[in-house]
XYZ file of C-alpha atoms in Angstrom:
580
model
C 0.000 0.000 0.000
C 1.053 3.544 -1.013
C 1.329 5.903 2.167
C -0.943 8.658 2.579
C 2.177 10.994 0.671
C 2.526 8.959 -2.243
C -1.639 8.841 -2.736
C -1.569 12.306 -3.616
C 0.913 11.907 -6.221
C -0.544 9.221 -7.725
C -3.890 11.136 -7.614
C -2.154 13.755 -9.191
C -1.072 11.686 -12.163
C -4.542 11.045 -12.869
C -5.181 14.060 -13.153
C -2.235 15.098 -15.692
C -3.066 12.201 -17.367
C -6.782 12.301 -17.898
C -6.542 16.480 -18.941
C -3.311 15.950 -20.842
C -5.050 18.113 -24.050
C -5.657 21.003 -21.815
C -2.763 21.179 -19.546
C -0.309 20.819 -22.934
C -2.422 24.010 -24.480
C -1.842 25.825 -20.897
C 2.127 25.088 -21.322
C 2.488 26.525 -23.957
C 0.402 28.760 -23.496
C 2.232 30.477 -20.592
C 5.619 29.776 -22.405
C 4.540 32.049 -25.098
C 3.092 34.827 -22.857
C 6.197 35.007 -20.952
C 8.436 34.828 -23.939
C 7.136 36.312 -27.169
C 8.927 39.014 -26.738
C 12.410 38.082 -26.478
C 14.690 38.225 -29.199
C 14.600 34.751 -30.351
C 10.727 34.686 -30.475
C 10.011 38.059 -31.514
C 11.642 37.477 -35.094
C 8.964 34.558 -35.948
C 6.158 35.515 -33.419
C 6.242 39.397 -33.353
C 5.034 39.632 -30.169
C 2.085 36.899 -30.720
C 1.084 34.562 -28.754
C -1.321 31.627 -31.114
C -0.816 28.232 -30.810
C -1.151 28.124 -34.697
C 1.123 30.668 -35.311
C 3.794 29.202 -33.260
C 3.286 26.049 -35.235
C 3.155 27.921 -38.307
C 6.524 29.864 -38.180
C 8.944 28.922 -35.201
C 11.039 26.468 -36.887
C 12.170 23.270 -35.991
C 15.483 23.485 -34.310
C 18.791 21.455 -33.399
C 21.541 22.306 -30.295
C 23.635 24.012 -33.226
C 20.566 26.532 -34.373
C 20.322 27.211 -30.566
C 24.098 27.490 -29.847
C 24.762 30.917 -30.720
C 22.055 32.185 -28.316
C 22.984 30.010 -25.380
C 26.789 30.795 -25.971
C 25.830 34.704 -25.783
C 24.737 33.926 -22.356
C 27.174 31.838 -21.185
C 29.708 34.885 -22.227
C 27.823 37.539 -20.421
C 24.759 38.979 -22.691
C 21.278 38.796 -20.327
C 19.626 35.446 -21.025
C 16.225 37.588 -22.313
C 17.379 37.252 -25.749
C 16.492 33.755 -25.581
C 14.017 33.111 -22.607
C 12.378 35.623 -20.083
C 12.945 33.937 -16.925
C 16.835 35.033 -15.495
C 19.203 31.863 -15.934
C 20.476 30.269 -13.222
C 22.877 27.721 -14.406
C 23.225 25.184 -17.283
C 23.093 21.576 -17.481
C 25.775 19.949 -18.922
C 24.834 17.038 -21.366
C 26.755 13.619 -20.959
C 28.370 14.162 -24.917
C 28.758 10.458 -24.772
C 26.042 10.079 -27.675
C 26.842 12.269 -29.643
C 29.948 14.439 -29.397
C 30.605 17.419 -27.343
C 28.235 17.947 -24.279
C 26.035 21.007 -24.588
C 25.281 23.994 -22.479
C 21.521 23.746 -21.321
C 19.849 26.749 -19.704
C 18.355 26.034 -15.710
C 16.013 28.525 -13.971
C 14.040 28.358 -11.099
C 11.285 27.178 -12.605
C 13.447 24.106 -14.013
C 14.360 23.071 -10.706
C 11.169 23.192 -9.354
C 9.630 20.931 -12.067
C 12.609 18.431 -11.438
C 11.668 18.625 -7.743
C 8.088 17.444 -8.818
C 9.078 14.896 -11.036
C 11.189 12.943 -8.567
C 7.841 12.719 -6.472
C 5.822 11.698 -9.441
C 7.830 8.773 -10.608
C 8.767 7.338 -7.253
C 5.030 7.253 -6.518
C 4.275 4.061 -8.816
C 7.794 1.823 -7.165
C 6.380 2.952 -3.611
C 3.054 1.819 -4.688
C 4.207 -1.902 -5.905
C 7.202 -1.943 -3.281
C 5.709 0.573 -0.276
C 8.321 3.529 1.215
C 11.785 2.176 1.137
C 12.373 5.495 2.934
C 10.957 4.125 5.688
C 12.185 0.534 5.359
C 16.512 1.084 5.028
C 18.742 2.642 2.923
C 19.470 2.839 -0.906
C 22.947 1.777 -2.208
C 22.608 4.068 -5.045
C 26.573 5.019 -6.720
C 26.818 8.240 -7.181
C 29.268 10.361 -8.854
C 29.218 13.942 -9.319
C 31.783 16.166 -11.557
C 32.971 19.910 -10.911
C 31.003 22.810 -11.828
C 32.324 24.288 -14.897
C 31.731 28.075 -14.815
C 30.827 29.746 -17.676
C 32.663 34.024 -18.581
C 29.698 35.586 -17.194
C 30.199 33.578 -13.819
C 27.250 31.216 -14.075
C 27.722 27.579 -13.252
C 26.862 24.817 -15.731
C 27.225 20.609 -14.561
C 25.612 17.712 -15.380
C 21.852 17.091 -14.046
C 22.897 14.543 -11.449
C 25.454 16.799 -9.944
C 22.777 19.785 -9.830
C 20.840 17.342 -7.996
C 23.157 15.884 -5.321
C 24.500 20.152 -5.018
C 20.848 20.768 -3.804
C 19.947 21.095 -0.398
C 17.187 19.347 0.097
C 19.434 16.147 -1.285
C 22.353 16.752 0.828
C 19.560 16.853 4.060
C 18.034 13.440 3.334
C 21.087 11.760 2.579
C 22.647 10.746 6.012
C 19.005 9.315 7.049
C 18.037 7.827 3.074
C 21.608 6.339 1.590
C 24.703 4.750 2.321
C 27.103 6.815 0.652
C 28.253 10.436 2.769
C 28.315 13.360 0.613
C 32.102 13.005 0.336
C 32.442 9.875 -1.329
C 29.815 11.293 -4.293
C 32.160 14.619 -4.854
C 35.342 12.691 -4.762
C 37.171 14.423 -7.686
C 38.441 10.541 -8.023
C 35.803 8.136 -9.341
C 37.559 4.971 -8.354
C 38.632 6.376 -4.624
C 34.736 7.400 -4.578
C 33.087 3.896 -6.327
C 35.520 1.846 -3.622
C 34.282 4.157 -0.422
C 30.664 3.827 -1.774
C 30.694 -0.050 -1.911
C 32.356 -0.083 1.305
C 29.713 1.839 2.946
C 27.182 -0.572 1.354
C 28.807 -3.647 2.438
C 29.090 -1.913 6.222
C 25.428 -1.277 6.036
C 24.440 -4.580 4.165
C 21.860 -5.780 6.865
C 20.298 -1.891 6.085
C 20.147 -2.183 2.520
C 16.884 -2.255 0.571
C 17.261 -0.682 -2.886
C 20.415 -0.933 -4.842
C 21.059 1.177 -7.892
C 22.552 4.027 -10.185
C 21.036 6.881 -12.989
C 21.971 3.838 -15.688
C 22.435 0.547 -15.681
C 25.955 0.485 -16.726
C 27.214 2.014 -13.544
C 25.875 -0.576 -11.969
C 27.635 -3.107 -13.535
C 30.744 -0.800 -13.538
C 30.020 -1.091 -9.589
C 29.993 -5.347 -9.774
C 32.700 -5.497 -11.899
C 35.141 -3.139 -9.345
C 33.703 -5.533 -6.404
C 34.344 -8.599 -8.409
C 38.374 -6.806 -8.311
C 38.566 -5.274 -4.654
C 36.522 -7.700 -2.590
C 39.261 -9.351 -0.458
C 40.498 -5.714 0.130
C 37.022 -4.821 0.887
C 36.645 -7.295 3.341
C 40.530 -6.419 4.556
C 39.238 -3.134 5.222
C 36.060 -3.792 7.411
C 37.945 -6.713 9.237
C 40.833 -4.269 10.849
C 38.523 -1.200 10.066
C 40.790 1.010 8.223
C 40.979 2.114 5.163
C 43.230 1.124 1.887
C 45.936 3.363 2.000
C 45.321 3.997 -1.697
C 42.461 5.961 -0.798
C 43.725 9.539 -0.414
C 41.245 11.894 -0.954
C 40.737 13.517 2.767
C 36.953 14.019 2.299
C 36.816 9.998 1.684
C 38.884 9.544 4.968
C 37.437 11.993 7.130
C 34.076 10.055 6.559
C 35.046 6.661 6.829
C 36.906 7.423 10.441
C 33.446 8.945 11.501
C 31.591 5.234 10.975
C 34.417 2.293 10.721
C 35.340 0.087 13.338
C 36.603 -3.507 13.227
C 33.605 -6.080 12.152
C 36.020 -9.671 11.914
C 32.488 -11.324 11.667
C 30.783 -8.626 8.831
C 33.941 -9.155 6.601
C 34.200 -13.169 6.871
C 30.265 -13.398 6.113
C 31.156 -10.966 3.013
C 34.233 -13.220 2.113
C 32.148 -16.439 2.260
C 30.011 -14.541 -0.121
C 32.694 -13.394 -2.563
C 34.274 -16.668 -2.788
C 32.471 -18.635 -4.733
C 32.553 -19.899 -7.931
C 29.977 -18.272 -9.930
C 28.615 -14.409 -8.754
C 25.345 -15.551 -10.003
C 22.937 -13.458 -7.910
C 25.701 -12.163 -5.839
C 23.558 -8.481 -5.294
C 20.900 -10.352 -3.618
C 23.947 -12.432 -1.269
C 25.401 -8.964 -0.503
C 22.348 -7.211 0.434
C 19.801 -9.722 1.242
C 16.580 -6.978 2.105
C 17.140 -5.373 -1.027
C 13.921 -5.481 -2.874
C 14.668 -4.350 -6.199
C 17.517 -2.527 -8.715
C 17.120 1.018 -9.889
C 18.247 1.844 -12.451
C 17.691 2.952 -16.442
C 17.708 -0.726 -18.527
C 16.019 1.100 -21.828
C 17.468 2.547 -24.594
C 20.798 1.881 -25.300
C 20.910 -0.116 -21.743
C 19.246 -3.015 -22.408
C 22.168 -4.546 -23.831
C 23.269 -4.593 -19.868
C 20.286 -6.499 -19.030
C 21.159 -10.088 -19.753
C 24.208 -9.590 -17.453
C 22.723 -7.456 -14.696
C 19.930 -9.904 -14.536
C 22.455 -12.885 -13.792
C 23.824 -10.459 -11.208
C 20.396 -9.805 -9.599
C 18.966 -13.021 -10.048
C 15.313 -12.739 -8.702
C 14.819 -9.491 -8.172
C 13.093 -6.945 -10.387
C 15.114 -4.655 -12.527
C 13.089 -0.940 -12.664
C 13.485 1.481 -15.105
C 11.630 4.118 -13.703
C 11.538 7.486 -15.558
C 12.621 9.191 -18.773
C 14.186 12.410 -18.648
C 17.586 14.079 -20.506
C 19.014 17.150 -19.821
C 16.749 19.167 -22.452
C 13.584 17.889 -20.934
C 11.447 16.038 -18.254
C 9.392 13.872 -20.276
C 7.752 10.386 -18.507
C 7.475 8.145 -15.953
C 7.103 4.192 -15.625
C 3.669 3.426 -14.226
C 4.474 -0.449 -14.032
C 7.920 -0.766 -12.446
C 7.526 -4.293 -12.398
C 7.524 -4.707 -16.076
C 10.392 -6.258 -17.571
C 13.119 -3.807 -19.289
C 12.276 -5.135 -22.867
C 8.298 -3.866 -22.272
C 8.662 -0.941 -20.094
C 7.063 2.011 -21.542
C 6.804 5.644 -20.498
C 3.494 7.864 -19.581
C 4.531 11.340 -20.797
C 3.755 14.233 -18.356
C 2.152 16.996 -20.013
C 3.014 19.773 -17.571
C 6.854 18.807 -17.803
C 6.999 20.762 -21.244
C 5.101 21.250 -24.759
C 5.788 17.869 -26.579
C 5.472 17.397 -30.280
C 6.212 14.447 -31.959
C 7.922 14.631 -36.274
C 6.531 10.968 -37.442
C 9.275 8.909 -38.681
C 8.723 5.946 -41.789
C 8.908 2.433 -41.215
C 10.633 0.550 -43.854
C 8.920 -2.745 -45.053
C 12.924 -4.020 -43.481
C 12.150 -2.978 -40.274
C 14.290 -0.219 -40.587
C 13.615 3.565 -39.434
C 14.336 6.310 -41.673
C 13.619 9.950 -40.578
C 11.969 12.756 -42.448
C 13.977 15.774 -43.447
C 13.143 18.906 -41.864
C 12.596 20.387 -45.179
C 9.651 18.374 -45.926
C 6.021 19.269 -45.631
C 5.546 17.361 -42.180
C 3.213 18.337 -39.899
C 4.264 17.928 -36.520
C 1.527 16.141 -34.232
C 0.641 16.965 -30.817
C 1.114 14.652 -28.044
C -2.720 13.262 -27.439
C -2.357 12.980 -31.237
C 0.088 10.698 -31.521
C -1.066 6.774 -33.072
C -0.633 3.742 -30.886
C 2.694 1.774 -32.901
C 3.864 4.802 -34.551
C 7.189 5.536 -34.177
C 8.624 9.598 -33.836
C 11.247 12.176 -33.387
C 10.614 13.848 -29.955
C 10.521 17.600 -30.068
C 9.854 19.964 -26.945
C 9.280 23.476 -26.258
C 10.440 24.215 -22.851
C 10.188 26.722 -20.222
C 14.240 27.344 -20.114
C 14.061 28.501 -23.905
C 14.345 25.307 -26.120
C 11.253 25.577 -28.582
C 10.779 23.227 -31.280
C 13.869 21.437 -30.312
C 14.851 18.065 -31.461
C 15.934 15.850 -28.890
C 17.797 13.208 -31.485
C 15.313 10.265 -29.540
C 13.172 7.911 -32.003
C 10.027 6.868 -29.448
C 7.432 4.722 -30.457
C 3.961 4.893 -28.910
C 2.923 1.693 -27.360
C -0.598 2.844 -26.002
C -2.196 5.363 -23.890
C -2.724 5.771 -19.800
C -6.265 7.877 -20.027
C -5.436 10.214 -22.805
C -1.634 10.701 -21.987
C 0.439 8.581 -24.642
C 3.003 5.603 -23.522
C 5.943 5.537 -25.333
C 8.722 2.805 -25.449
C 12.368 4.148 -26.299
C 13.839 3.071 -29.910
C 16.873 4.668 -30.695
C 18.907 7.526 -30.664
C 18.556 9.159 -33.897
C 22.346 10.113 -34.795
C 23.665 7.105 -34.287
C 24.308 5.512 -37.182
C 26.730 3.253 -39.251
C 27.253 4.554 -43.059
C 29.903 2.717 -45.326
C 27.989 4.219 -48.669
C 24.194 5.112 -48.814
C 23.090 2.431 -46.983
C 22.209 3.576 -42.840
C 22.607 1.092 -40.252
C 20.866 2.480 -36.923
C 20.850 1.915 -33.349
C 18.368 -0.480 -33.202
C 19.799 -2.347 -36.473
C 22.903 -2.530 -34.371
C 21.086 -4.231 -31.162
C 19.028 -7.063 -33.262
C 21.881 -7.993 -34.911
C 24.222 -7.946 -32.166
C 21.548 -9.835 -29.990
C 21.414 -12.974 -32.845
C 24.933 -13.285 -33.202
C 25.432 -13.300 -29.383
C 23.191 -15.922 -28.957
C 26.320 -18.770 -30.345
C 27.836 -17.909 -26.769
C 24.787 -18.957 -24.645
C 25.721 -22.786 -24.940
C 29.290 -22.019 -24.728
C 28.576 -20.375 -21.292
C 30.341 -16.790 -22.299
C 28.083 -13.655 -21.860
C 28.637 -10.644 -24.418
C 29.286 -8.046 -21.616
C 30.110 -5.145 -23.741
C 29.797 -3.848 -27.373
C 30.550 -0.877 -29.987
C 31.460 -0.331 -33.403
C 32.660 1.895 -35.783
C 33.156 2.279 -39.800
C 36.567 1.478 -40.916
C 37.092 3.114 -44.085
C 41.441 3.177 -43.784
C 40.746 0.698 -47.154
C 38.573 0.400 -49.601
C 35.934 -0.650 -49.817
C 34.791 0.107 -46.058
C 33.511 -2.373 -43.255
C 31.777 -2.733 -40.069
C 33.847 -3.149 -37.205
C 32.384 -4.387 -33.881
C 34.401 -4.390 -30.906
C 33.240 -7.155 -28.275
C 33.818 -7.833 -24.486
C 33.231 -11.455 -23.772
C 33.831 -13.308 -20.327
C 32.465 -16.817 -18.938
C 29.658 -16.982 -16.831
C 31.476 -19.149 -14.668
C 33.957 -16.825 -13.918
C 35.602 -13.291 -14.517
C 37.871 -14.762 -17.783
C 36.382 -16.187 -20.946
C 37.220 -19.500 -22.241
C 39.980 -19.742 -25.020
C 37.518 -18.465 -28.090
C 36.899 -21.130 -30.927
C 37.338 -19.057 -34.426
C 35.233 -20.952 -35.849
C 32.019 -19.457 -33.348
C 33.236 -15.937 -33.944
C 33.468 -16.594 -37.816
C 29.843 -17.857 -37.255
C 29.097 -15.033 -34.838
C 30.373 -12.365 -37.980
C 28.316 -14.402 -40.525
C 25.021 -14.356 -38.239
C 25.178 -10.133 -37.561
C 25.307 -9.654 -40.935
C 22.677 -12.254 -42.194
C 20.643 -10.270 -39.598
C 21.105 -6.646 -40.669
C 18.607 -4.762 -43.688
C 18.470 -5.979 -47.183
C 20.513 -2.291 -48.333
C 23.075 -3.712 -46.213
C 23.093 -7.583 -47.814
C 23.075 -6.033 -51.117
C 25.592 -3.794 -51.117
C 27.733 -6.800 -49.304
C 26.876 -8.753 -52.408
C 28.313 -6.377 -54.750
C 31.244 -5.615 -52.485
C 30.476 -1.925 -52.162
C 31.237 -2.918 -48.056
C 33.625 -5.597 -47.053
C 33.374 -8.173 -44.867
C 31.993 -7.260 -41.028
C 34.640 -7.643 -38.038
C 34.433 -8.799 -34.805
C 37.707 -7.659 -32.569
C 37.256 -9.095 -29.176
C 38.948 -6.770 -26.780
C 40.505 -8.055 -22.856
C 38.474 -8.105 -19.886
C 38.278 -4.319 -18.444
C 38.388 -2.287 -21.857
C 35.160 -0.704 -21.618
C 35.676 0.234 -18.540
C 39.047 2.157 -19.415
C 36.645 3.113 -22.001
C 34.645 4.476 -19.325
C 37.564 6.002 -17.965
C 38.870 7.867 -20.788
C 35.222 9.884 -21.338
C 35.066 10.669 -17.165
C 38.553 12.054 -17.884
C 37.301 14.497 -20.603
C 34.345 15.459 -18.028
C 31.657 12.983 -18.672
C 29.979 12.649 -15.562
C 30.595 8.675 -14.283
C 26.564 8.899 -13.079
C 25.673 10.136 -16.629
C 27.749 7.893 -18.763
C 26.351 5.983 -22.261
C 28.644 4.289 -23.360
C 28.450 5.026 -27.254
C 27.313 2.353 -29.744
C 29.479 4.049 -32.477
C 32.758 5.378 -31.699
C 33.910 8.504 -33.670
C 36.441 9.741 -30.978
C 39.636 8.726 -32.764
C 41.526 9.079 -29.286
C 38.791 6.271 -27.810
C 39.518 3.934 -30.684
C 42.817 3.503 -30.076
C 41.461 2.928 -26.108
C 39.872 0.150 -27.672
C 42.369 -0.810 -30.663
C 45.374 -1.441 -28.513
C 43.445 -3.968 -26.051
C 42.165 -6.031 -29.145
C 43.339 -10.086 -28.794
C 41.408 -11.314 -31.388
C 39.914 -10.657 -35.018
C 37.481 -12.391 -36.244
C 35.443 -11.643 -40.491
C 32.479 -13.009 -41.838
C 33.623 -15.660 -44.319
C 31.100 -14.713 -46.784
C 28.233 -12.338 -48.121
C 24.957 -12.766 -46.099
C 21.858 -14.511 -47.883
């Protein structure tokens, strides 16, 4: 049962919900009262306020139509050339996607809707799993990055660091997680990921949610415990800590709550020691009731292995948000990754959706801005249609595409539900053929499935185009490791040849063709040693990727993060032979 707090959220989602028409007209509505007249506006709207006139002439925008506007702020110009409301800040995009992060302007008003949200889509978990806040502790890793600050002295960081800056986070933590404030702002991410599992393991018996923002930190999390328990469990047995941990904030907390636990750290070591981790989460922290943490999108390839890892208990994906807009929530937690779907919020911002084409292939391909494409309003949207999300937000993004392919998958009252597809940029491109995201994951998923009865999971994958000869090929670099243990097997050739052959026999008929008449060569498989995605990992925090905000890319185009990858390869592996 949902407590007495959590039935007026869920009351109030009903209500958003059921009035989603009107509430979207009210949006934007008071978006264009407030901001008609700045200069951005003013040049399409002069000074006019219609809902048909906005559709008529504000145009349909990217980051780089924006950019000059938001870089006159961030240099010192007011911020009413673009939005009414004073800026406060900027969030800082991940730029793991798709290139360099972008600036994205914060007000009050931003914060306060984030603030909202966070009550909104905890409301349905509490419902299926009742207050946690009342039950233990979350084992959530957390990792925020430094503040950049921007010539005219305003502050711009990634959405999770905003968050755990605030103070109303920084209040509940000490009572609602295991992790002090100090291990979160460690400048070092591995210092800070060790003192955060520590905590966890100290507080095991308090545990009852375990998580991360995505599911890859999560794993990143296993993976560093599958490499540090025994000094873990060193550390809790004498109580003190690794003297590899320097950071002072990290040692100043841990002498405020460790003490020698012989008994905690041999029931931990038992734990560790065994031959398969199968379900080791559950071992560790034996109240927990569930994981939280993103598994859509591009993190579903993470749930095969996070599901061995968690064996039994639910995986949630529970909202959908970026850092240009607050867009849904999960209303069935307990759904599995692969059918979660998201009810948008229609007082979060002013959603319209650019219908993409479905190829009789199965492929997407998106319509140019520069045709005659009526954009269709959210309660407008078709049940198994599949679109380019564009928002119009209070913090001065209007008409802005988001890059996110969604595809509606029903409705909750007359608010749509829409299941993630793809990112849009992401693509493969040898000649005119366009390999996409989600071209990338089906094919990926058939070929993987030759490991299953060789008991080797497919932890990791990317890919790139190599076009250093001609003609160009696929390359797909793979992580691979035994389910038995952290090292794979010796790899039989002859399953990776296969492995090559099956992802191409599964990509789109362009593809197969132009394999046919060698316009692209041969697809590659290099299998890269255990730990290269996470110096992967490593390489983007260094550049100032936040390590809570991290997607990994599924096509590399950082020259400097294909060598990361290049010099760990031990194995190459070609499809013998065009696909059927």
């Amino acid at each position: 049962m949902a407590t007495n707090g959590y039935e007026g959220e869920l009351k109030m989602i009903e209500e958003l919900t059921t009035n989603a028409e009107q509430i979207q007209d009210e949006v934007l509505g008071e978006i264009l009262s407030r901001n008609a007249g700045t200069e951005y506006l003013r040049g399409f709207l002069h000074g006019q306020t219609e809902k048909q006139l906005f559709k008529k002439n504000v145009p349909i925008v990217t980051y780089e139509d924006l950019k000059p506007y938001i870089d006159r702020i961030a240099n010192g110009e007011t911020s009413d050339i673009l939005l009414a409301e004073p800026i406060t800040g900027f969030f800082l995009s991940s730029g793991t996607s798709g290139g360099q992060p972008k600036l994205m302007p914060v007000t009050a008003e931003v914060g306060n809707k984030w603030d909202l949200f966070r009550r909104l889509y905890e409301s349905p978990v509490i419902k299926h799993f009742d207050d946690i806040n009342q039950a233990g502790k979350r084992l959530e890793l957390m990792f925020a990055r430094p503040e950049i600050e921007t010539p005219s002295g305003l502050k711009a960081a990634s959405v999770s660091t905003s968050i755990y800056s605030g103070s109303n986070f920084r209040t509940s933590l000490p009572k609602l997680y295991t992790s002090p404030v100090e291990t979160i702002f460690c400048p070092d991410p591995n210092q800070g990921l060790y003192c955060q599992l520590l905590f966890g393991l100290i507080q095991r018996d308090e545990v009852v949610k375990v998580g991360s923002v995505f599911a890859s930190t999560v794993l990143r999390g296993i993976k560093f415990l599958e490499n540090h328990w025994q000094e873990l469990c060193y550390d809790i047995k004498t109580g003190r800590l690794s003297d590899w941990i320097t950071d002072s904030g990290c040692r100043n907390a841990a002498s405020l709550v460790m003490k020698p636990n012989p008994e905690q750290a041999d029931l931990i070591e038992n734990i560790c020691n065994c031959k398969s981790w199968e379900g080791i989460i559950r071992k560790l922290w034996p109240k927990a009731r569930y994981i939280c943490c993103i598994c859509t999108g591009i993190m579903r390839q993470y749930t095969i292995e996070l599901e061995f890892y968690c064996r039994g208990l639910p995986l949630v994906s529970d909202l959908y948000a970026c850092s240009e807009a607050i867009c849904g929530i999960n209303l069935e937690p307990l759904r599995k990754p692969c059918d979660v779907s998201y009810t948008f919020l229609p007082n979060m911002a002013y959603f319209e959706f650019l219908p993409v084409k479905n190829e009789r292939d199965g492929s997407i391909e998106m319509k140019s801005n520069n045709e005659d494409t009526e954009l269709v309003d959210l309660v407008n949207v078709k049940a198994g249609q599949c679109y380019e999300l564009i928002v119009t937000t209070c913090a001065g993004l209007y008409r802005y595409k988001v890059g996110d392919v969604l595809m509606v998958s029903g409705f909750y009252n007359n608010a749509p539900q829409f299941q993630f597809v793809e990112r849009k940029n992401v693509i493969l491109s040898v000649d005119q053929e366009k390999t996409s995201e989600t071209d990338l994951f089906k094919a990926v998923t058939e070929a993987k499935a030759l490991l299953d009865p060789l008991r080797l999971i497919l932890t990791e994958y990317t890919s790139y185009v190599d076009t250093s000869s001609a003609p160009g090929h696929y390359v797909l670099f793979w992580e691979i490791k035994g389910k038995e243990g952290k090292h794979c097997k010796e790899l039989d050739p002859k399953i990776m040849v296969e492995c090559c052959s099956r992802r191409e026999e599964s990509l789109h008929y362009t593809y197969k063709i132009y394999r046919k008449r060698n316009i692209i060569a041969a697809l590659e498989i290099r299998v890269v040693k255990q730990g290269s995605f996470e110096a992967l990992m490593d390489y983007y925090v260094s550049k100032g990727t936040s390590l809570s905000q991290y997607k990994k890319p599924s096509c590399i185009k950082s020259e400097e993060a294909l060598k990361k990858l290049d010099s760990r390869v031990i194995g190459k592996y070609f499809s013998p032979k065009s696909p059927l």
